[in-house]
mmCIF file of C-alpha atoms in Angstrom:
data_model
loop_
_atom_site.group_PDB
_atom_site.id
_atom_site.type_symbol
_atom_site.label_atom_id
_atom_site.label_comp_id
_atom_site.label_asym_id
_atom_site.label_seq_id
_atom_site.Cartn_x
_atom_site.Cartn_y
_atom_site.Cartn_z
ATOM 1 C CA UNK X 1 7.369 10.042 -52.182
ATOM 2 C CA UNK X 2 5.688 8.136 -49.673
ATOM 3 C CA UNK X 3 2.983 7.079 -51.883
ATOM 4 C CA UNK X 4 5.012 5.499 -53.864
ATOM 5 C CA UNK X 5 4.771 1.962 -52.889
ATOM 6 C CA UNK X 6 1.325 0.430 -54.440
ATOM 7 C CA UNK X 7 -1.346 -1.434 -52.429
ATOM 8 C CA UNK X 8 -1.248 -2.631 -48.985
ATOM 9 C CA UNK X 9 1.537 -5.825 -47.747
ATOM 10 C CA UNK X 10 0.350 -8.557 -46.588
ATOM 11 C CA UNK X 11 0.758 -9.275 -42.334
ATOM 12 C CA UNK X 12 2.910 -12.311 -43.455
ATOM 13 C CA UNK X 13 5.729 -10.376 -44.998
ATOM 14 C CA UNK X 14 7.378 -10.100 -41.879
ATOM 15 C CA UNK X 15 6.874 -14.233 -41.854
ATOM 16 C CA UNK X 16 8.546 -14.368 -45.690
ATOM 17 C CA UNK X 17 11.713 -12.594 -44.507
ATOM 18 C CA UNK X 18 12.052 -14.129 -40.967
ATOM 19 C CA UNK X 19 15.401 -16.013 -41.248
ATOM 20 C CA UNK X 20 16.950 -13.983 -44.172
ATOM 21 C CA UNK X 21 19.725 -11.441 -43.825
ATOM 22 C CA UNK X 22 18.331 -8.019 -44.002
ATOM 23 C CA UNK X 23 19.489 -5.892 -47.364
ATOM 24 C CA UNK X 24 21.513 -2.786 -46.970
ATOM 25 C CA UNK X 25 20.188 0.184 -48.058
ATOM 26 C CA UNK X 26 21.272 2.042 -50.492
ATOM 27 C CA UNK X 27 20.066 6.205 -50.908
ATOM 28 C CA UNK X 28 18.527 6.171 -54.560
ATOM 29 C CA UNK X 29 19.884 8.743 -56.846
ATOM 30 C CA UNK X 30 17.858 12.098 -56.993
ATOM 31 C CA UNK X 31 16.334 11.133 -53.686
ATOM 32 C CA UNK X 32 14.049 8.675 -55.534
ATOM 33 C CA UNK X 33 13.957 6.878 -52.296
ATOM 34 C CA UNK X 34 12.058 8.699 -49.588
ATOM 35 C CA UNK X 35 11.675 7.055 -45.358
ATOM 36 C CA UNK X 36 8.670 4.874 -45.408
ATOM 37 C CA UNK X 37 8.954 3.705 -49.522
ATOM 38 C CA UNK X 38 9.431 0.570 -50.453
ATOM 39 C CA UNK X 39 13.109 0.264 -51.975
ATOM 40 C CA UNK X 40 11.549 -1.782 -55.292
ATOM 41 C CA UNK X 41 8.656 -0.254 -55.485
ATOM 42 C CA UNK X 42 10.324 3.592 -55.598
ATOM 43 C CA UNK X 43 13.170 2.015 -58.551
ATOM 44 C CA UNK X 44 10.584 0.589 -60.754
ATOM 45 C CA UNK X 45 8.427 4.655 -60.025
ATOM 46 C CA UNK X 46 11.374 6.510 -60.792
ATOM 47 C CA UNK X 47 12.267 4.428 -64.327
ATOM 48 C CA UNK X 48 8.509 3.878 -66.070
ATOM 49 C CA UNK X 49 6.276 6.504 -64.127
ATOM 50 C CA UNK X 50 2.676 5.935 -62.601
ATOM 51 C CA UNK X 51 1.248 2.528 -62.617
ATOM 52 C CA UNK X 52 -2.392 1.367 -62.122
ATOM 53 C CA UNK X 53 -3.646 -1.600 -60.730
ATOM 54 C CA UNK X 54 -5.257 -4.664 -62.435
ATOM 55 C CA UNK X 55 -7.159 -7.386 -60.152
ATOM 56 C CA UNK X 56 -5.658 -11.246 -60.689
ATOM 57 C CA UNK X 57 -2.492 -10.619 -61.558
ATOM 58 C CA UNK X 58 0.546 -10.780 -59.406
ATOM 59 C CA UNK X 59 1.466 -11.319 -55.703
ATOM 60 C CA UNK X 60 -2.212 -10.558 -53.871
ATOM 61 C CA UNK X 61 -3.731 -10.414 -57.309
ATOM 62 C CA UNK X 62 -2.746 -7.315 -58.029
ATOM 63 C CA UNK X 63 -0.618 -5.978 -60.486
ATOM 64 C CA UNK X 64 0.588 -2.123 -61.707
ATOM 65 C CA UNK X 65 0.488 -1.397 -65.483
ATOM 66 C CA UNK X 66 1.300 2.203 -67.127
ATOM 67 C CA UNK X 67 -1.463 4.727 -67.941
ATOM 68 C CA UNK X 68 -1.852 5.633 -71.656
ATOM 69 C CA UNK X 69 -0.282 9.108 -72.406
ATOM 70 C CA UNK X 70 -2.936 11.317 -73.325
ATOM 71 C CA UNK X 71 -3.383 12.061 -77.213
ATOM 72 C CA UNK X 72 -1.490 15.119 -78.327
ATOM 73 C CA UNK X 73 -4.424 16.579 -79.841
ATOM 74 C CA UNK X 74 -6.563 16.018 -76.689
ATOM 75 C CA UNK X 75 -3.454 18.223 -75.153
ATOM 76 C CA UNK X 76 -3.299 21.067 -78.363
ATOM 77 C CA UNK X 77 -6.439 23.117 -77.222
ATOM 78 C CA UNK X 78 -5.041 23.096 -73.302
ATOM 79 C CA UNK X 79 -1.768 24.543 -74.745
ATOM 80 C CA UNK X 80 -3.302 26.674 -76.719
ATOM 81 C CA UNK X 81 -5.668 27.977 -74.336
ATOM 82 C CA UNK X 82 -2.592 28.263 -71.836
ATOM 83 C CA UNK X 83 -0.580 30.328 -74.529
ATOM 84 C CA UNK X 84 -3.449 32.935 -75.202
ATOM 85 C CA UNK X 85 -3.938 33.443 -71.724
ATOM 86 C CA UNK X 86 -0.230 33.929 -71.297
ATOM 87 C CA UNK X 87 -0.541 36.578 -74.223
ATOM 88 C CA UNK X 88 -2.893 38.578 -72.859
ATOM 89 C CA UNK X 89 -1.385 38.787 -69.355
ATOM 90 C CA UNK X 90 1.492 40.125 -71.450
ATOM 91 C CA UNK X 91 0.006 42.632 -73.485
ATOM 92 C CA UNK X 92 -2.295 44.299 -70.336
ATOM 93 C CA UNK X 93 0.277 44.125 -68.040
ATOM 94 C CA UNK X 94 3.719 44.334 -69.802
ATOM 95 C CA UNK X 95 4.684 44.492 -72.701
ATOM 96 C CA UNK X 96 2.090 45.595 -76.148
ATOM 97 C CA UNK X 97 3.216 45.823 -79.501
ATOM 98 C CA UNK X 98 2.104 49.093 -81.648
ATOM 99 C CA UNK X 99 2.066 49.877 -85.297
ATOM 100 C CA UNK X 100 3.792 53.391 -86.642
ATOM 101 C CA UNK X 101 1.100 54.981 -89.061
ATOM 102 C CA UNK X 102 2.626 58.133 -89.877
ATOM 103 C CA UNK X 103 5.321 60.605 -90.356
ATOM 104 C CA UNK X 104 5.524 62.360 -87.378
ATOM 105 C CA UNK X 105 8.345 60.762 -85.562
ATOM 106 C CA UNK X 106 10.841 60.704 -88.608
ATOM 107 C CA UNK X 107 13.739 60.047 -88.284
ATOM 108 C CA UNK X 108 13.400 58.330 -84.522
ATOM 109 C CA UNK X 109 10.344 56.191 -86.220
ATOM 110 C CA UNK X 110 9.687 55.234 -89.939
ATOM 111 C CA UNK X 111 6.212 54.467 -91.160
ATOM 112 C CA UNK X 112 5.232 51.130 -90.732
ATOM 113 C CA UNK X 113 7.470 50.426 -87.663
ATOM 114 C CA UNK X 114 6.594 48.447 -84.549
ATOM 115 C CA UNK X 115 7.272 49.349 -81.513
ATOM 116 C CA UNK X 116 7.495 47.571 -78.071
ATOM 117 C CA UNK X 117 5.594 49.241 -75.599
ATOM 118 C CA UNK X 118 6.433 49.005 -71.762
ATOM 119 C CA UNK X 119 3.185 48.684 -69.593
ATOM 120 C CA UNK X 120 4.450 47.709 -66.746
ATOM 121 C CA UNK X 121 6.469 50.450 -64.639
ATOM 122 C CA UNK X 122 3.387 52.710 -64.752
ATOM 123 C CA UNK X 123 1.484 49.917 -62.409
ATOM 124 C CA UNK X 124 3.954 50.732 -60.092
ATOM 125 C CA UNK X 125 3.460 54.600 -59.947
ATOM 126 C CA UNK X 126 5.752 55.347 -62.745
ATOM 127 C CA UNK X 127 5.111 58.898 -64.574
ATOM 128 C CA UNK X 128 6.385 59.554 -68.404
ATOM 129 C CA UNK X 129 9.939 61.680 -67.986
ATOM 130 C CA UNK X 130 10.948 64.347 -70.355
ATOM 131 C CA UNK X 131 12.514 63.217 -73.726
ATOM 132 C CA UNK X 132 10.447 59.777 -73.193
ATOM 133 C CA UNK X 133 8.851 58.574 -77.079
ATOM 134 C CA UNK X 134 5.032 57.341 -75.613
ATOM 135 C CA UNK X 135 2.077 56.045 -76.307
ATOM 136 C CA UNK X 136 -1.050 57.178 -75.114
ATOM 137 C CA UNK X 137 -4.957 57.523 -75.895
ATOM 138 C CA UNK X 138 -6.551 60.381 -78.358
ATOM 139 C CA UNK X 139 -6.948 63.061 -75.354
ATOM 140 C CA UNK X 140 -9.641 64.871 -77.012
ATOM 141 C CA UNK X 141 -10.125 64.297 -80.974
ATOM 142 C CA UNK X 142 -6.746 64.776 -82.108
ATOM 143 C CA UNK X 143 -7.522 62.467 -84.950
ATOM 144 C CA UNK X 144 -10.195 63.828 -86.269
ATOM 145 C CA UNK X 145 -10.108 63.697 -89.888
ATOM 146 C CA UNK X 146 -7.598 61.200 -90.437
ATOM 147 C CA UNK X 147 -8.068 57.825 -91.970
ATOM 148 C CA UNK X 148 -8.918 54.877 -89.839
ATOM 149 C CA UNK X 149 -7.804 51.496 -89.924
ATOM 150 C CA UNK X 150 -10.356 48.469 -91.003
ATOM 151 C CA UNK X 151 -8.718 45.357 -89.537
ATOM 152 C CA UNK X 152 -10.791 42.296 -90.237
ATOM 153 C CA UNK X 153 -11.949 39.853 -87.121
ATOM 154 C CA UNK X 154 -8.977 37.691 -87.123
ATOM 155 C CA UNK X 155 -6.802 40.844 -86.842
ATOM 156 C CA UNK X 156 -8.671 42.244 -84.259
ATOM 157 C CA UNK X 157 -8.469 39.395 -82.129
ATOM 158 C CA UNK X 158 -4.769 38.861 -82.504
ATOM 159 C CA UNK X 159 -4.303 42.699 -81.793
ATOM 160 C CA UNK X 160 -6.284 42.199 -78.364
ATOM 161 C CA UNK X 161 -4.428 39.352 -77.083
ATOM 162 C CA UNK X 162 -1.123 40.863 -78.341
ATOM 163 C CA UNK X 163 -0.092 38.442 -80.910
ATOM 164 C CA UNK X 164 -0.156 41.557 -83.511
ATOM 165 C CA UNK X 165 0.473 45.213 -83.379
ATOM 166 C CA UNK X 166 -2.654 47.411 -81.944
ATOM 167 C CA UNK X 167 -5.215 48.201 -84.636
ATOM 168 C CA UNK X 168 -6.406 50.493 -82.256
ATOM 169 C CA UNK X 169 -5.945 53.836 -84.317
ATOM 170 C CA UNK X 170 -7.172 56.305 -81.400
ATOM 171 C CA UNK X 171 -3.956 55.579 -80.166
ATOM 172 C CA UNK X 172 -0.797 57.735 -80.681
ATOM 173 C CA UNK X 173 3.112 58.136 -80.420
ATOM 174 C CA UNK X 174 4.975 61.324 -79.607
ATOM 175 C CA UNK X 175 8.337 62.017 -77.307
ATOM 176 C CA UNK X 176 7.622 64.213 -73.923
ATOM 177 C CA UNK X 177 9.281 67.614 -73.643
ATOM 178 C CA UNK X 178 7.453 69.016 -70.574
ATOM 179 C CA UNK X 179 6.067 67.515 -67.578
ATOM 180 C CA UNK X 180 3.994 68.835 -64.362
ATOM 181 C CA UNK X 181 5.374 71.954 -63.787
ATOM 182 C CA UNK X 182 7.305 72.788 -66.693
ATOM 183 C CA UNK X 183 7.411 75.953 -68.826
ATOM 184 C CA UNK X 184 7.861 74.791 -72.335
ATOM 185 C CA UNK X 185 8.462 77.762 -74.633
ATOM 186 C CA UNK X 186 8.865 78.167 -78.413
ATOM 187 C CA UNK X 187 10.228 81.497 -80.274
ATOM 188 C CA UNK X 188 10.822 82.278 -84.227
ATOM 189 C CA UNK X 189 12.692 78.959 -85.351
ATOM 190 C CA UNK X 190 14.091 77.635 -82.161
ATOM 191 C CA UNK X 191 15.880 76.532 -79.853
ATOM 192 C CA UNK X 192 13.161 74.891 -78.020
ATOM 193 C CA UNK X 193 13.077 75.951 -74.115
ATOM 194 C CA UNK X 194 12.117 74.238 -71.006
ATOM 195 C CA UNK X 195 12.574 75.862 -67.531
ATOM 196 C CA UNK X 196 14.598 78.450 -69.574
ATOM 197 C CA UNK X 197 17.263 75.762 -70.423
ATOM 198 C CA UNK X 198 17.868 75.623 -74.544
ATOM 199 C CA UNK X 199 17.342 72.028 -75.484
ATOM 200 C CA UNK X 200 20.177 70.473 -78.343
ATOM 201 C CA UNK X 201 17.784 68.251 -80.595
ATOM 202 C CA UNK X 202 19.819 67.722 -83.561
ATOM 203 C CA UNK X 203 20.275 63.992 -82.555
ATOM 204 C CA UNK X 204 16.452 63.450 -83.047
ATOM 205 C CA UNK X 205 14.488 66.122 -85.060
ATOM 206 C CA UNK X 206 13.913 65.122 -88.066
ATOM 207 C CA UNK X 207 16.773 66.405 -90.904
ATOM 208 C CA UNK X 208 15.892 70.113 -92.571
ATOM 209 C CA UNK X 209 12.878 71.288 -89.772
ATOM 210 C CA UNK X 210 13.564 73.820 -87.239
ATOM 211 C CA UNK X 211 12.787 73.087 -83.444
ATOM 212 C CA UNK X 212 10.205 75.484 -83.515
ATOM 213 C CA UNK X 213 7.807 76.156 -86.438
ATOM 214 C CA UNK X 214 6.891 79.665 -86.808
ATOM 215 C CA UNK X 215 3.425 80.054 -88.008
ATOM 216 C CA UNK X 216 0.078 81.248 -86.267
ATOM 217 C CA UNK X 217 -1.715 78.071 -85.683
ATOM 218 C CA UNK X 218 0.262 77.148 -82.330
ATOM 219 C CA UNK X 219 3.445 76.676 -83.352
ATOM 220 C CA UNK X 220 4.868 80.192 -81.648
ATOM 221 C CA UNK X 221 3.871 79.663 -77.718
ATOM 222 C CA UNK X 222 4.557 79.322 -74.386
ATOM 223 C CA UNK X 223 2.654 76.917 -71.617
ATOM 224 C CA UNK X 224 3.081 75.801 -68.109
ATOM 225 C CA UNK X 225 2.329 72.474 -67.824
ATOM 226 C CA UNK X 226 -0.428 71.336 -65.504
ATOM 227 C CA UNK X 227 0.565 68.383 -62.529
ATOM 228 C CA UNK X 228 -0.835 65.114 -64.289
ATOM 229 C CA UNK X 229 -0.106 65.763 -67.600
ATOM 230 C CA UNK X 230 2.862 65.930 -70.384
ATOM 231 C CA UNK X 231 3.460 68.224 -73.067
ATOM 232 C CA UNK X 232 4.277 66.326 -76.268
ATOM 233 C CA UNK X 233 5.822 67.144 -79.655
ATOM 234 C CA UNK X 234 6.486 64.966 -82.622
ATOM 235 C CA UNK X 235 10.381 64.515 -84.271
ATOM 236 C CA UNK X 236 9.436 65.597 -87.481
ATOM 237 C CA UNK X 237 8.298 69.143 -86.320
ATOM 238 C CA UNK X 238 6.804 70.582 -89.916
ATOM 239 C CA UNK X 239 4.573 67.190 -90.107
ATOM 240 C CA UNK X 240 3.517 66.387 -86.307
ATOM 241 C CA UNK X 241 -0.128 67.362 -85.197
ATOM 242 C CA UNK X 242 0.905 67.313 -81.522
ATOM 243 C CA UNK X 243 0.355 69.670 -78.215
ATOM 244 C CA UNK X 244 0.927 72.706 -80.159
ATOM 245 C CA UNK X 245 -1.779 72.239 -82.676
ATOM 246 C CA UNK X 246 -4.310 71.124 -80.448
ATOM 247 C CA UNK X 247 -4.327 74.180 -77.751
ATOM 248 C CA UNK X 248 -7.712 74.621 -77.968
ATOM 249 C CA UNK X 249 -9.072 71.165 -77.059
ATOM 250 C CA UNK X 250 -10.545 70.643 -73.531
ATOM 251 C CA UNK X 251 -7.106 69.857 -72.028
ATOM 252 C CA UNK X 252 -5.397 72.764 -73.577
ATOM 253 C CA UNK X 253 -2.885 70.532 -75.671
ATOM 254 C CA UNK X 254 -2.297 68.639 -72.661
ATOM 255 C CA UNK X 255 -2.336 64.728 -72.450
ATOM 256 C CA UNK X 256 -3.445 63.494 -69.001
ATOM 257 C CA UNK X 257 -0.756 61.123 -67.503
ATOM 258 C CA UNK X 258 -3.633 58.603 -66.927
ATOM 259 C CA UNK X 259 -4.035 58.376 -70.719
ATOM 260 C CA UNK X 260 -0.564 57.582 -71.229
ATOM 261 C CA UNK X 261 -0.435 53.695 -72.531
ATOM 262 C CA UNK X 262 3.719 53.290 -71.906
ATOM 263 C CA UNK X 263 6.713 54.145 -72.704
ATOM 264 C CA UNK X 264 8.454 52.650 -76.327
ATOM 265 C CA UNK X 265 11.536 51.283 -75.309
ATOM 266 C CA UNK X 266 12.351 49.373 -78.582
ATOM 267 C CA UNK X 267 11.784 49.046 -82.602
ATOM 268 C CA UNK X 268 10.925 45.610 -82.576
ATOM 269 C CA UNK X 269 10.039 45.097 -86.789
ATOM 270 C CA UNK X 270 11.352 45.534 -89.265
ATOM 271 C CA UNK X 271 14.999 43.386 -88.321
ATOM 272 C CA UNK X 272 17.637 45.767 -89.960
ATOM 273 C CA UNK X 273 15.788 48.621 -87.950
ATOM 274 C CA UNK X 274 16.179 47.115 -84.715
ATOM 275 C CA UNK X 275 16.976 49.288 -81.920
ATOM 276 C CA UNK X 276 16.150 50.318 -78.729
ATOM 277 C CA UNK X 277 14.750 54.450 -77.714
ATOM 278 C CA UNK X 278 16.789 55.776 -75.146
ATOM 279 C CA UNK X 279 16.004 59.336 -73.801
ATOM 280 C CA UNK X 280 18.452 61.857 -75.567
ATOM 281 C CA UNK X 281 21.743 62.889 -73.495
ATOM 282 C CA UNK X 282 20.195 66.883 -73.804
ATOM 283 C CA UNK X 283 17.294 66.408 -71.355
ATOM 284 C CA UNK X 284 20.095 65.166 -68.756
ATOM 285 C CA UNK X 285 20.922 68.598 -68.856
ATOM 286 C CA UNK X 286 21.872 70.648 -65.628
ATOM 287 C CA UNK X 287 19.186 72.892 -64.278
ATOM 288 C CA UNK X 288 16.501 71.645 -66.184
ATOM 289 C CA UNK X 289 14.929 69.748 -63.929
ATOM 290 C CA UNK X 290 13.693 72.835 -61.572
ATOM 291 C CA UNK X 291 10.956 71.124 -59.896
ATOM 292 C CA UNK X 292 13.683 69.728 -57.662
ATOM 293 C CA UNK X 293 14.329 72.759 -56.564
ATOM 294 C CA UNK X 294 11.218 73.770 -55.702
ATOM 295 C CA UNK X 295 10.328 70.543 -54.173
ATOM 296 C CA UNK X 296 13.995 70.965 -51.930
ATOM 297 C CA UNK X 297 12.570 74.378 -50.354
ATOM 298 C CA UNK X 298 9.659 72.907 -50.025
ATOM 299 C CA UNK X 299 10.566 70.192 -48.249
ATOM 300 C CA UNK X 300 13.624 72.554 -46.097
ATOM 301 C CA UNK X 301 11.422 73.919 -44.053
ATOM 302 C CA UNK X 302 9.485 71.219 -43.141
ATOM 303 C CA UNK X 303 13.114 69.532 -42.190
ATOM 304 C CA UNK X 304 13.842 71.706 -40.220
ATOM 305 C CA UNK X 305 11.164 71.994 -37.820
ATOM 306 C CA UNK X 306 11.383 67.596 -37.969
ATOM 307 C CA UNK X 307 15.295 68.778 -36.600
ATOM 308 C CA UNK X 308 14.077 70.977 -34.162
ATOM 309 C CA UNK X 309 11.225 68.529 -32.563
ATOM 310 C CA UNK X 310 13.444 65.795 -31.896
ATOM 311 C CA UNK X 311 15.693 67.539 -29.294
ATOM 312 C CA UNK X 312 12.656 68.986 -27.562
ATOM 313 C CA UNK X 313 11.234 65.118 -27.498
ATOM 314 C CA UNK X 314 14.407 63.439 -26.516
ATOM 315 C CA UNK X 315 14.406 66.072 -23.376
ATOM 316 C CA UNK X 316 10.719 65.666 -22.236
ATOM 317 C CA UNK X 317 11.403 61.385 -22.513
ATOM 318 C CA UNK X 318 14.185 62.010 -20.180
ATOM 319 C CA UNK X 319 12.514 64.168 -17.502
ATOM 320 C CA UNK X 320 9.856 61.370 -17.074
#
């Protein structure tokens, strides 16, 4: 706060003081004080707040007076502005709130739901994980047919900053069941199989359907999942246009990782259906995961050869 002081002093201060006992100082509270301020100058700062300075008034005709605050209104559209950039920093790059506009997901997700969507793990190489409830873009005309939203301009601004659920309707919500490298397998009713392992979903398939549907549209199958993509099944089985109906689209009923929006971590509207979307205990599973396995044996050998280079380094280092 070395600015604090106002206008220059005069050479014959030194001559007004000669003679008089010097003051003590005393540290201001809050550091209001700083080396080089003048003591008066800093108290009168700290209490009223800037000061401007008038000709013809005061000691060396000068003297400080307080700037006008600025007129809340002039100050609204700054805020404003400041808020809507805030918004859509948050809805690219963290968080983005999405509308439920079907069935599919019963009971997990009702109808008319909103979820919160986390966007910001996948900046940091994050990939969706099995039992996972995502969002992510039509891969290739799965929504063909059905009926599109017709959000007015005000809507769609208010979706694109955030403020309001996505009216983007190529968008869509379904859990994960296999990932890169999984065989995901479904026989007569059920249960569903990945890696050979059963999976339990009574906690989140929807009341009355079977895990598997048996019909000859895609329901009865078996797939190994690509590397960069995710194998994806709606709760409500007997109502869920997902991977198994759309086998014969470019990507084989496969969604692309890099389509994936995020991950729904939490029913945000309406209040008594609050609750967050945790990945069920039955893809925790022993076994299941068999890509660390393979990865391990992978990665053995190459450990072991690491092992058997350093001695044969440390040796050579000491000969020279």
């Amino acid at each position: 706060m070395g600015d604090v002081a106002v206008g220059a002093r005069s050479g014959h201060d030194g001559e007004e003081h000669r003679g008089r006992p010097a003051e003590s100082a005393v540290p201001a509270a809050d550091s209001a004080v700083t080396p080089g301020s003048d003591s008066g100058a800093a108290e009168d700062d700290r209490v009223t707040g800037e000061y401007s300075t008038a000709e013809g008034e005061g000691p060396g005709g000068t003297a400080r007076t307080p700037k006008k605050p600025r007129s809340f209104w002039k100050e609204l559209p700054i805020l404003i502005g400041i808020a809507l950039v805030l918004a859509l920093l948050i809805k690219t790059f963290l968080v983005q709130a999405f509308s439920i506009p079907s069935d599919s997901m019963q009971n997990t997700l009702q109808q008319g739901d909103r979820v919160l969507v986390d966007k910001l793990t996948p900046w940091f190489g994050s990939e969706p994980e099995r039992g996972e409830v995502v969002v992510f873009h039509d891969p290739d005309n799965w929504l063909a047919g059905e009926p599109v939203a017709d959000p007015n301009a005000f809507q769609t601004f208010l979706s694109w900053i955030g403020l309001m659920p996505s009216a983007e309707e190529k968008d869509l919500i379904k859990r994960v069941v296999g990932v890169g490298g999984d065989t995901v397998e479904c026989k007569g009713t059920g249960p569903l199989t990945v890696n050979g392992k059963a999976l339990d979903e009574r906690s989140y398939v929807y009341a009355g359907n079977t895990p598997c549907s048996v019909d000859d549209q895609g329901g009865q199958f078996k797939v190994k999942v690509p590397e960069g993509s995710i194998w994806v099944m709606g709760d409500h089985r007997q109502n869920s246009r997902d991977s198994r109906y759309n086998q014969s689209d470019k990507h084989n009923g496969m969604v692309p990782v890099k389509d994936v929006v995020g991950r729904a971590i939490v029913i945000a509207w309406p209040v008594n259906r609050w609750d967050n979307l945790p990945v069920p205990d039955t893809f925790d599973q022993a076994g299941l995961n068999a890509r660390s396995a393979a990865a391990g044996l992978t990665a053995a050998p190459q450990g072991l050869a690491l092992l058997g280079v350093v001695p044969v380094v440390l040796w050579r280092r000491r000969k020279q």
